[in-house]
XYZ file of C-alpha atoms in Angstrom:
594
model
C 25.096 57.159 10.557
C 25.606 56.096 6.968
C 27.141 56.824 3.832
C 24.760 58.991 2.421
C 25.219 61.426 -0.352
C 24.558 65.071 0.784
C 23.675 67.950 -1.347
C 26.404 70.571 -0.486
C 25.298 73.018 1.976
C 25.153 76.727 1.120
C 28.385 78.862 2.553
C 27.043 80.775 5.649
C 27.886 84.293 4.137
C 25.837 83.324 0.959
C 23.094 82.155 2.134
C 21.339 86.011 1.097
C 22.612 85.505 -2.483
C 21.414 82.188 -3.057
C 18.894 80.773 -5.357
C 15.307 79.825 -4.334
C 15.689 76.226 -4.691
C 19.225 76.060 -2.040
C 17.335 77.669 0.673
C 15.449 74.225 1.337
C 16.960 71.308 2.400
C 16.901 68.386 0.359
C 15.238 64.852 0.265
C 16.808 61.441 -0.458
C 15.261 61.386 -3.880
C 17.485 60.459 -6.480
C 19.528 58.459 -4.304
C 20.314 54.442 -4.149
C 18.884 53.311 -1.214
C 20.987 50.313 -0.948
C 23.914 52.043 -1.797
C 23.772 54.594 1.027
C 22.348 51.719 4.030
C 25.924 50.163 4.906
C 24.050 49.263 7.596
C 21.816 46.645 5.575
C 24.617 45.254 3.272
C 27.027 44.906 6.352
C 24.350 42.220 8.077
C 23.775 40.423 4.558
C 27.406 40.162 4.427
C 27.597 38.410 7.954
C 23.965 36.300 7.504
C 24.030 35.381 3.762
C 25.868 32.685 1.983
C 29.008 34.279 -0.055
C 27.477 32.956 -3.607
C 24.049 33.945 -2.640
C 25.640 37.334 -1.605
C 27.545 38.101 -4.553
C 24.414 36.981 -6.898
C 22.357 39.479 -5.215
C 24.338 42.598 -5.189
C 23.463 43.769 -8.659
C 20.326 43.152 -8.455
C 19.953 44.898 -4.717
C 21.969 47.457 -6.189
C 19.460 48.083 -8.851
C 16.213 47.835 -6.620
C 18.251 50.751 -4.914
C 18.405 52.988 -7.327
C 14.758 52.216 -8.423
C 13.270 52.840 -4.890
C 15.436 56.168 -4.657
C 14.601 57.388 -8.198
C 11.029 55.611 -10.616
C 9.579 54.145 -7.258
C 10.025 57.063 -5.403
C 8.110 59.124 -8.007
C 5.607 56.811 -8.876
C 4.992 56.607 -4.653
C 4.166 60.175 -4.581
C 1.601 60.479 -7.315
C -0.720 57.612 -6.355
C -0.802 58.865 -2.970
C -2.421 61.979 -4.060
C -5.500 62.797 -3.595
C -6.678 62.640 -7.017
C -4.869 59.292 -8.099
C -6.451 57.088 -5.528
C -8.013 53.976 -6.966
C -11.750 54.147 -7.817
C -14.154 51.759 -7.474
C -16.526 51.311 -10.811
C -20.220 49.364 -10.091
C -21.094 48.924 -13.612
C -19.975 48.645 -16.887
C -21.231 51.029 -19.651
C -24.092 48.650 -21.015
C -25.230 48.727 -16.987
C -24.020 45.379 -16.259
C -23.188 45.174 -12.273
C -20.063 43.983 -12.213
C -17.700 46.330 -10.190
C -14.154 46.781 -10.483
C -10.836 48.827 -9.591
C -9.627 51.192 -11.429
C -6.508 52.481 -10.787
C -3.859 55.244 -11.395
C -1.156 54.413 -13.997
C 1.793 54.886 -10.918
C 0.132 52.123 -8.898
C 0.144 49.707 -12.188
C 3.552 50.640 -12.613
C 4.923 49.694 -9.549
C 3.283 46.651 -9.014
C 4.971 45.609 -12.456
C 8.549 46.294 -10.686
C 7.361 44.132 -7.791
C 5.897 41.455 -9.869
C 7.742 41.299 -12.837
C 10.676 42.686 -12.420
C 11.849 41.678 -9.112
C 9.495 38.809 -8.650
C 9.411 39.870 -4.281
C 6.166 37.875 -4.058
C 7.260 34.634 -4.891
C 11.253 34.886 -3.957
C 11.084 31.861 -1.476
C 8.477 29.254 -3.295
C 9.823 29.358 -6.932
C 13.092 28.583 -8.083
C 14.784 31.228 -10.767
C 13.720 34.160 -9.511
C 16.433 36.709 -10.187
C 18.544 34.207 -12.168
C 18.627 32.310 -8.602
C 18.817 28.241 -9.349
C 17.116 27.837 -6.060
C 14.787 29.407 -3.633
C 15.810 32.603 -2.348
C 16.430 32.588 1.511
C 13.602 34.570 3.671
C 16.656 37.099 4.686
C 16.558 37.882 0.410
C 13.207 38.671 0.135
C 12.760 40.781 3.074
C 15.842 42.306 1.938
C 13.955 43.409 -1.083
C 10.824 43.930 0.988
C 13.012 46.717 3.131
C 14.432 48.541 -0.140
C 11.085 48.673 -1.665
C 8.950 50.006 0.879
C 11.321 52.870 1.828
C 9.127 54.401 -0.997
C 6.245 52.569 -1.300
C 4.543 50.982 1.643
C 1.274 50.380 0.728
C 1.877 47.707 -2.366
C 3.662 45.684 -0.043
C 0.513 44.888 1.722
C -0.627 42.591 -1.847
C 2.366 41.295 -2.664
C 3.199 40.034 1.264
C -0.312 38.408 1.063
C 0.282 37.179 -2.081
C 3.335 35.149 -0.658
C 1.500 34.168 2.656
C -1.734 32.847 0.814
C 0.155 30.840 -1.266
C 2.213 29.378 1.132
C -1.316 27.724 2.976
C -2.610 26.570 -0.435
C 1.062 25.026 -1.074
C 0.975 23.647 2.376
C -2.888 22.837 2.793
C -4.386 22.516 -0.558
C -4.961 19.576 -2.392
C -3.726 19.192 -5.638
C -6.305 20.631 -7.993
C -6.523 23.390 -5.465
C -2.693 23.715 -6.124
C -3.220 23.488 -10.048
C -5.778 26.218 -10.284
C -4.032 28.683 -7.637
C -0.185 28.543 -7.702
C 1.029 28.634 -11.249
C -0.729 32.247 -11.188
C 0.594 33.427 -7.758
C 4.005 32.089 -8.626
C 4.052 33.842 -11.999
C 6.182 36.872 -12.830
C 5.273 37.661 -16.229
C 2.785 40.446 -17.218
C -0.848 39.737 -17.323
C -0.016 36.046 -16.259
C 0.437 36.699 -12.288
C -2.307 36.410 -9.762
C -2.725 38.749 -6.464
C -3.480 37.315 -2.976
C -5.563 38.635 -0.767
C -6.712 37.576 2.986
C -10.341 38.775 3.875
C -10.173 38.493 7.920
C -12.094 41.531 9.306
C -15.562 41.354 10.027
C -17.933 44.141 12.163
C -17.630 42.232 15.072
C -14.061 43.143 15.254
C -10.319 42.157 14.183
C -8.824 40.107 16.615
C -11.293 37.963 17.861
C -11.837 35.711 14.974
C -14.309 33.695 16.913
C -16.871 35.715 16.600
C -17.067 36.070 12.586
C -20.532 35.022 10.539
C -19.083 34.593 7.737
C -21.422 31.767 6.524
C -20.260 28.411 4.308
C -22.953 26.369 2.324
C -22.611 23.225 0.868
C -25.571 23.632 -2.139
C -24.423 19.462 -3.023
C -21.797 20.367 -5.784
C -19.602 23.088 -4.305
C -19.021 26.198 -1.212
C -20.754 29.128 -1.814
C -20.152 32.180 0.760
C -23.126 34.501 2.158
C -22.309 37.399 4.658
C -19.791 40.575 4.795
C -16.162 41.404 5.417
C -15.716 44.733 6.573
C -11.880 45.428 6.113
C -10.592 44.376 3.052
C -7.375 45.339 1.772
C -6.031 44.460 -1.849
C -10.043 44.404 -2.640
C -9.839 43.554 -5.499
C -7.407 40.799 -5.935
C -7.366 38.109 -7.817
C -7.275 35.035 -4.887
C -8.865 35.172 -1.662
C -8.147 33.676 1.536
C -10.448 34.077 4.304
C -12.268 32.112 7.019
C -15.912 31.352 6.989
C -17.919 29.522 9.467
C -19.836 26.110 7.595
C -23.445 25.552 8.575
C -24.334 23.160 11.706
C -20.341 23.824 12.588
C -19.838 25.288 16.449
C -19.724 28.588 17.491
C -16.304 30.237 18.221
C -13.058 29.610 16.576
C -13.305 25.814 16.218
C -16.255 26.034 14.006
C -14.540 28.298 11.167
C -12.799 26.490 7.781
C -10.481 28.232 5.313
C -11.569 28.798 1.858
C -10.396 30.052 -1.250
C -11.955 32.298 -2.872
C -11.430 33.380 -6.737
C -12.713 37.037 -8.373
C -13.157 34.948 -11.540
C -14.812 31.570 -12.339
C -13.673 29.232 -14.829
C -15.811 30.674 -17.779
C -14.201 34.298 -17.080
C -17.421 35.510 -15.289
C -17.326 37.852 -11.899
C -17.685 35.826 -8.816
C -20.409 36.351 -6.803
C -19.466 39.080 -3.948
C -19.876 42.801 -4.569
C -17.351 45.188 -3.323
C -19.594 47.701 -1.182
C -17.472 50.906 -1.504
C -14.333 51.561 -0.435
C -12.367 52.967 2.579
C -11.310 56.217 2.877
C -8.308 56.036 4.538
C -5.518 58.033 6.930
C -2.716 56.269 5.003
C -1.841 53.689 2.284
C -4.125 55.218 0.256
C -2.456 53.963 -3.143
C -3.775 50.226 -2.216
C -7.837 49.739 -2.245
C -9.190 48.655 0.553
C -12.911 48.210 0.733
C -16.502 46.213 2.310
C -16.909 43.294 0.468
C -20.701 41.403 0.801
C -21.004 37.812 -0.673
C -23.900 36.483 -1.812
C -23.285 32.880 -2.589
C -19.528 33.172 -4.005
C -18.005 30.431 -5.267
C -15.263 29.212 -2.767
C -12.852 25.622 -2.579
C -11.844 24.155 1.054
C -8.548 24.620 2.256
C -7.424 21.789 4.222
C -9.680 20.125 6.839
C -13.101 22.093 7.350
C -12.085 21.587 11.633
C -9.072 23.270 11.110
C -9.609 26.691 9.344
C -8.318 29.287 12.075
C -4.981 27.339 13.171
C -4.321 26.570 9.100
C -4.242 30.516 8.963
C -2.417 31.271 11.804
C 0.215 29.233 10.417
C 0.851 32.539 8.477
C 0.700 34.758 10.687
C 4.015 34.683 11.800
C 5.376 35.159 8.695
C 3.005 38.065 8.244
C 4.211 39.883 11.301
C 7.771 39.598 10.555
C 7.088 41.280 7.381
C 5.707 43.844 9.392
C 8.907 44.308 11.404
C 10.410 44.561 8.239
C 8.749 47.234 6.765
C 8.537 49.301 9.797
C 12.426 48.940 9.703
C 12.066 50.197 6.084
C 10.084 53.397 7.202
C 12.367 53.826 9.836
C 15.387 53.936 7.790
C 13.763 56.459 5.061
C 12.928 58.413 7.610
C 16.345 58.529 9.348
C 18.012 58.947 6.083
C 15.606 62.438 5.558
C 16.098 63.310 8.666
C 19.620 63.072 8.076
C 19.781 65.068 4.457
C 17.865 67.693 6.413
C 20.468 67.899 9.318
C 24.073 67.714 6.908
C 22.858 70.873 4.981
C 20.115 73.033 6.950
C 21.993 75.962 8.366
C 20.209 77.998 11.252
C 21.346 80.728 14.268
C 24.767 79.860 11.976
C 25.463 76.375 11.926
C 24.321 73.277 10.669
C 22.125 71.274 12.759
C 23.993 67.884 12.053
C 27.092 70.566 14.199
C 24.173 71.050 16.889
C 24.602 68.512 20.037
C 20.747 68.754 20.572
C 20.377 68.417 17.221
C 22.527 65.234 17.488
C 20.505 63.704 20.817
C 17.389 64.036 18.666
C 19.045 62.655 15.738
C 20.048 59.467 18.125
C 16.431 59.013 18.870
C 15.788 57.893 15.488
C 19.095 56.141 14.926
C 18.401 53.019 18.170
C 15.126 52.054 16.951
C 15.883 52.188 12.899
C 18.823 49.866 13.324
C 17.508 48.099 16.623
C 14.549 46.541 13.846
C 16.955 45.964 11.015
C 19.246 44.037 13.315
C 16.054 41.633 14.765
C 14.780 41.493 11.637
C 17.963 40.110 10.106
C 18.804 37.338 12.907
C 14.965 36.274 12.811
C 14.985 35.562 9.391
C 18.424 34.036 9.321
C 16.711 31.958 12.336
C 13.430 31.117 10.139
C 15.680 29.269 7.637
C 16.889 26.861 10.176
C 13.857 26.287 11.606
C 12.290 25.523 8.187
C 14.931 23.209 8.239
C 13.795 21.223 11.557
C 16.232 23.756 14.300
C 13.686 23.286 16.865
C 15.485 25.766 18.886
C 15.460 28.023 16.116
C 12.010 27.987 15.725
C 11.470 28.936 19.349
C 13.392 31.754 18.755
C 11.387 32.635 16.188
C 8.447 32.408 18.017
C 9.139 35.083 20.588
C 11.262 37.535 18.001
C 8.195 37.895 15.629
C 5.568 39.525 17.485
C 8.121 41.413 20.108
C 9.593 42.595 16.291
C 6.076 43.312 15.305
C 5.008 45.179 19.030
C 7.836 47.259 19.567
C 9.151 48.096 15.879
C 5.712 49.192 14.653
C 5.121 51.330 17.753
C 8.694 52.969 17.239
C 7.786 53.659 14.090
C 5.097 56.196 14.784
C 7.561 58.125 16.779
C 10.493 58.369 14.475
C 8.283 59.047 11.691
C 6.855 62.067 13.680
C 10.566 62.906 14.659
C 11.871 62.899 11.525
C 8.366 65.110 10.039
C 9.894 67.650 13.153
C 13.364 67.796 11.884
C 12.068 69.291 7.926
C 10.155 71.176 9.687
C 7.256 73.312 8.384
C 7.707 71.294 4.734
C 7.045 67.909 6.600
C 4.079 68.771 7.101
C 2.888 69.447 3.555
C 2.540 66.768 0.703
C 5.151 68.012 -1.457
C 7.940 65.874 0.590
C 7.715 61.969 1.408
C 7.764 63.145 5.595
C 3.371 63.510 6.084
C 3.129 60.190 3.944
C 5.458 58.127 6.044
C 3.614 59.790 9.720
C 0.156 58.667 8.177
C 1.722 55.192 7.222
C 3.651 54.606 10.009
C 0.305 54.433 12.089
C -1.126 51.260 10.365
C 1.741 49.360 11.317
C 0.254 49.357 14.848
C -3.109 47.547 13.157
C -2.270 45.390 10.536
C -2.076 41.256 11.873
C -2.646 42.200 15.901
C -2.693 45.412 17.997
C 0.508 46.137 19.777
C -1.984 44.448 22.675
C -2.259 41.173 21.460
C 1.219 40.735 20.003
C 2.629 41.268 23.664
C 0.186 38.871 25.045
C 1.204 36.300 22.572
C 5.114 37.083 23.135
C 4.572 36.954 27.183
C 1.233 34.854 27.455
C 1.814 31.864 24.684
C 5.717 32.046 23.157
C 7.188 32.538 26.617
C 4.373 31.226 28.826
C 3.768 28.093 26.987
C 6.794 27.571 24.981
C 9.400 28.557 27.226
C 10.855 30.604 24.267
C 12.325 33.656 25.758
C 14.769 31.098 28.198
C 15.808 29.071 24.725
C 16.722 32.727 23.242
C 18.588 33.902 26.360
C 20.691 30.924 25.661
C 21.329 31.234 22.235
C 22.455 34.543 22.605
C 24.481 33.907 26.064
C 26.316 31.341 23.972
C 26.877 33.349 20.723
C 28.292 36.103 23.265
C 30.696 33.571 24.654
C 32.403 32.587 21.542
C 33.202 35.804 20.996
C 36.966 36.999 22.992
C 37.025 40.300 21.573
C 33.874 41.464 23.492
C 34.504 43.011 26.933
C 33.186 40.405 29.669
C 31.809 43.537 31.681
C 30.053 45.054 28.703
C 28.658 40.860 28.114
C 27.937 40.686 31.954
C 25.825 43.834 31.388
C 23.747 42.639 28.423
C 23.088 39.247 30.576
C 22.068 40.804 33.128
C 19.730 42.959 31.063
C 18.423 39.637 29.371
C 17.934 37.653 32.427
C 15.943 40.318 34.139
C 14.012 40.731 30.748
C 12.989 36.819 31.013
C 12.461 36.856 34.950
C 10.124 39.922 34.652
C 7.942 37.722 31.811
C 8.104 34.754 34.087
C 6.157 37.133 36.706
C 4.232 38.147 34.843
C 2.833 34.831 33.483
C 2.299 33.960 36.608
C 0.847 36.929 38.495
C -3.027 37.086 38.236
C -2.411 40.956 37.688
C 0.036 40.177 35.097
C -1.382 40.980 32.311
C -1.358 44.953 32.393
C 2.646 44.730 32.489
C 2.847 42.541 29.626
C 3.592 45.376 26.701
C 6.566 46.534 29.512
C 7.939 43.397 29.803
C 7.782 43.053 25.853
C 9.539 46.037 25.462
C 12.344 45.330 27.772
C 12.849 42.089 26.202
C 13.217 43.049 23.182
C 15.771 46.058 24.079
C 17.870 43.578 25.924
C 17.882 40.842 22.900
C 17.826 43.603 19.960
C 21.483 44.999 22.754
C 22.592 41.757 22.525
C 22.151 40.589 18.579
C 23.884 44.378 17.998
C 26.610 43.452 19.847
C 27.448 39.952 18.212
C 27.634 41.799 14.601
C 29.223 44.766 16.139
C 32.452 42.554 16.982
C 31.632 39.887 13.743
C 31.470 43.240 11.379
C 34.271 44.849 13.197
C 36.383 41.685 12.636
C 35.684 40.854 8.777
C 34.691 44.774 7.563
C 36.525 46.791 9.612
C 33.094 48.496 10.725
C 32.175 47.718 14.568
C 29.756 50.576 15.142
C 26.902 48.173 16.080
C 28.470 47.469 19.094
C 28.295 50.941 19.648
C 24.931 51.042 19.137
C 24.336 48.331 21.521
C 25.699 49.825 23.889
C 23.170 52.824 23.700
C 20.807 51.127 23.368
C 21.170 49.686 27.025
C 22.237 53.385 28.029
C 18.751 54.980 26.647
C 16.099 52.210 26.136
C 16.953 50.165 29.309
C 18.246 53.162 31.344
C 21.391 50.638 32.199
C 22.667 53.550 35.305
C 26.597 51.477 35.425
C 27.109 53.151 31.743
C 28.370 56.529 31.770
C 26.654 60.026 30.225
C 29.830 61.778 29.993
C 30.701 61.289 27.019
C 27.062 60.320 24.900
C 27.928 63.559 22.925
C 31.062 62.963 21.403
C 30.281 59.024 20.731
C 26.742 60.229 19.411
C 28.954 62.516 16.676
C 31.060 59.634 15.910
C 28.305 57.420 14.923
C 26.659 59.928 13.032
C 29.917 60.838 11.104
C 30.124 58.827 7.641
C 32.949 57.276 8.761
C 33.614 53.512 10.213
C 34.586 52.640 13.051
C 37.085 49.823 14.245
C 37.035 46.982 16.362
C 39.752 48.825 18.660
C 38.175 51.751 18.709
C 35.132 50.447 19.674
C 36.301 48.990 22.286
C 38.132 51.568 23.523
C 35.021 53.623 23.797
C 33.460 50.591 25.867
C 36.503 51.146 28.093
């Protein structure tokens, strides 16, 4: 599917004579992940400015090579067993004052997020990177996908980092701003300060309303009394969460959003105690823990009515950085997939030569790049809507959670598919495969079950908004510019689209529709992920020379929305041709089409 290096695979007749270490296939380590995803710098090519482009490329190119080769080896030893962070309850003169202490690899790499990439602040400070400006949301999550193809877990601190100080930015009032954002806008050593969001309580995850969480005015300041169950980045250094202030109403409308800092002014602990901390399936290099607070020092965010909607005003950026970094686990685990299948020989040939072997591959291929390309569009979308695009941000609206539903749910499966295609070796902790399958599953967790982010894509961003009809016809009209696409192939991704909108319509207004709400996510976001493939097949194919995408698109309709007008004939041969390193043209694109 990609350029990707292979390790030369052992001649047939010498596989007897060979050494130990050529008998198993190899893994991706060493290599430049950006270098080897033409896939990624083909869309930043068509999305990004030229200047912003060309600034970027050295440094992309670098993050590459540090994901592939420091990152990667600093991502397999705090996963171990025996590096994950401990929590401490008192110091050595039996002071209670608890605190994380952590593995050298986790330090490490959150100085090459913080410091020397600066990912957590990329879009609210100017200068990042030698950037005049602000970077553009399709930068950072560029560097968000490159980093987590080795280290998933981290990302979880610095996203929150960037979301938390985005509501103090937007909410805050200026002392708030004073004491918070200088720190979580710094990039230097010892001078940055890590977000956090405490949302969970025992009474569950989603429903918000029912947190007891309690606020107290003692005449001077907020102090905090009650538990959060589910804290991840436990120990950081800023806290957002919601609490409920006393005398305010039950349910959502009584909660208020605080901030909440580890440290007071004098350099003492705040008052909460981190209980103990989770022992987890998967990101178990990040610390997440129960956290009780008994009378913590926390500042208002905004206005005390307000608290729940402030937040939410986050969460769509949160959930597209989900998207994102299931698309980053996706394409690692494509890309081992791939090393395994270019040099494993068995029964004789190599199972890249195998046409089963290729039908599996193609499993993993439609969903990797099916997230990259939504991904891409949605943030190149977010920037105009920042910018007032109302029908951007509508766009927006419906892309993020069907991104967040369908991507994070794929991502269990082609993690699993890829752990099948090592083999045996997947399985065991010496290779990245069991790490990404116990990873992959969060992704399903984190900022809304797959449930409630295909309610809110049918229920509220089509149902309310009228969203999925405004991106029907941004796409319909980005398809019609283009003369080089076929209008039957176009006619066929309409179709798919308008039945895709229709079918959300129903079920917004069925009393039983509900239960067929995750369906109807699913097929909308097949028929719009089809239809953004297509546009950059024929834009790619035009200025690179590289129109597989449209290829892609078109199997995508073939094998996720079971379109019965395309043929099977010839799947196997166009399957090997988009798993060959090699480009393919506009023409020959279409002629395949044809």
């Amino acid at each position: 599917m990609k350029s990707v290096a292979f390790t030369e695979t052992p001649g047939l007749e010498n596989l007897a004579s060979c050494s130990p270490e050529k008998l198993v296939a190899p893994d991706c380590a060493g290599q430049n992940f950006y270098e080897i995803d033409p896939s990624l710098s083909g869309l930043l090519s068509l999305y990004l400015p030229a200047t912003a482009r060309e600034h970027l490329e050295p440094h992309l190119t670098r993050l590459g090579a540090v994901a592939g080769g420091r990152l990667n080896e600093l991502a397999m030893a705090a996963d171990k067993e025996r590096n994950r962070p401990l929590l401490r309850t008192r110091s050595r003169f039996g002071v209670d004052e608890d605190w994380i202490e952590y593995h050298p690899s986790y330090s490490e790499m959150e100085r090459i997020a913080f410091c020397d990439f600066g990912i957590h602040t990329m879009t609210r400070t100017p200068g990042v990177l030698g950037w005049p400006d602000k970077h553009t949301a399709l930068s950072k999550y560029a560097f968000q996908y490159l980093f987590v193809q080795s280290e998933f877990g981290l990302m979880c601190p610095i996203c929150v980092t960037d979301s938390s100080a985005y509501l103090v930015e937007r909410y805050g009032d200026e002392e708030l701003k004073q004491r918070f954002l200088p720190g979580m806008s710094s990039t230097k050593d010892g001078e940055y300060l890590r977000g956090a969001q405490f949302m969970t309580e025992r009474t569950g995850g989603s429903d918000v309303g029912t947190n007891r969480l309690r606020a107290q005015w003692d005449g001077t300041s907020w102090r905090l009394y009650g538990d959060k169950w589910f804290c991840s980045a436990v120990d950081a250094d800023v806290v957002l969460l919601l609490a409920r202030p006393e005398g305010a109403p039950d349910g959502s409308r009584g909660l208020a959003l605080f901030a909440m800092p580890k440290h007071l002014d004098d350099g003492s602990r705040n008052r909460y105690r981190v209980a103990r901390l989770k022992e987890k399936m998967g990101t178990r290099s990040m610390p997440s823990g129960e956290v009780i607070f008994d009378g913590a020092l926390a500042y208002l965010v905004g206005d005390i009515g307000q608290g729940l909607k402030q937040m939410l005003d986050q969460v769509n950026l949160s959930r597209l950085s989900h998207g994102v970094r299931a698309a980053a686990m996706m394409r690692r685990c494509l890309n081992e997939a791939l090393a395994v299948s270019h040099y494993r020989v068995a029964f004789g040939r190599r199972l890249i030569d195998m046409p089963l072997q290729r039908r599996q591959l193609m499993k993993l291929v439609l969903p990797t790049e099916q997230a990259l390309s939504v991904f891409a569009y949605t943030a190149r979308l977010l920037e105009q809507a920042e910018r007032g695009d109302q029908h951007a941000e509508l766009q927006v609206r419906i892309l993020t959670p069907l991104l967040k539903f369908r991507a994070c749910r794929d991502n269990v499966k082609v993690a699993t598919g890829s752990m099948e295609v090592r083999g045996g070796n997947g399985y065991i902790e010496d290779f990245v495969n069991e790490r990404l399958v116990r990873d992959a599953h969060l992704g399903v967790l984190w900022e809304g079950t797959s449930n409630i982010n295909a309610l809110d894509a049918v229920q509220r961003a089509a149902g309310k908004e009228g969203s999925h009809r405004v991106l029907l016809q941004a796409l319909s009209n980005s398809m019609s510019e283009l003369s080089a696409l076929p209008d039957r192939f176009a006619q066929l991704l309409l179709k798919e689209l308008r039945q895709a909108s229709e079918f959300m319509d129903e079920c917004v207004q069925s009393r039983e529709g509900e239960a067929d709400v995750r369906t109807a996510s699913s097929r909308m976001y097949h028929a719009a992920s089809a239809s953004i493939m297509a546009i950059e097949g024929v834009r790619l194919g035009d200025s690179a020379g590289d129109a597989r995408r449209l290829l892609i698109s078109r199997q995508v309709l073939r094998h996720r929305l079971h379109e019965a007008t395309l043929s099977s004939g010839n799947d196997d041969l166009l399957e090997q041709r988009l798993l060959s390193q090699d480009p393919v043209s506009l023409s020959e694109a279409l002629g395949w089409l044809a």
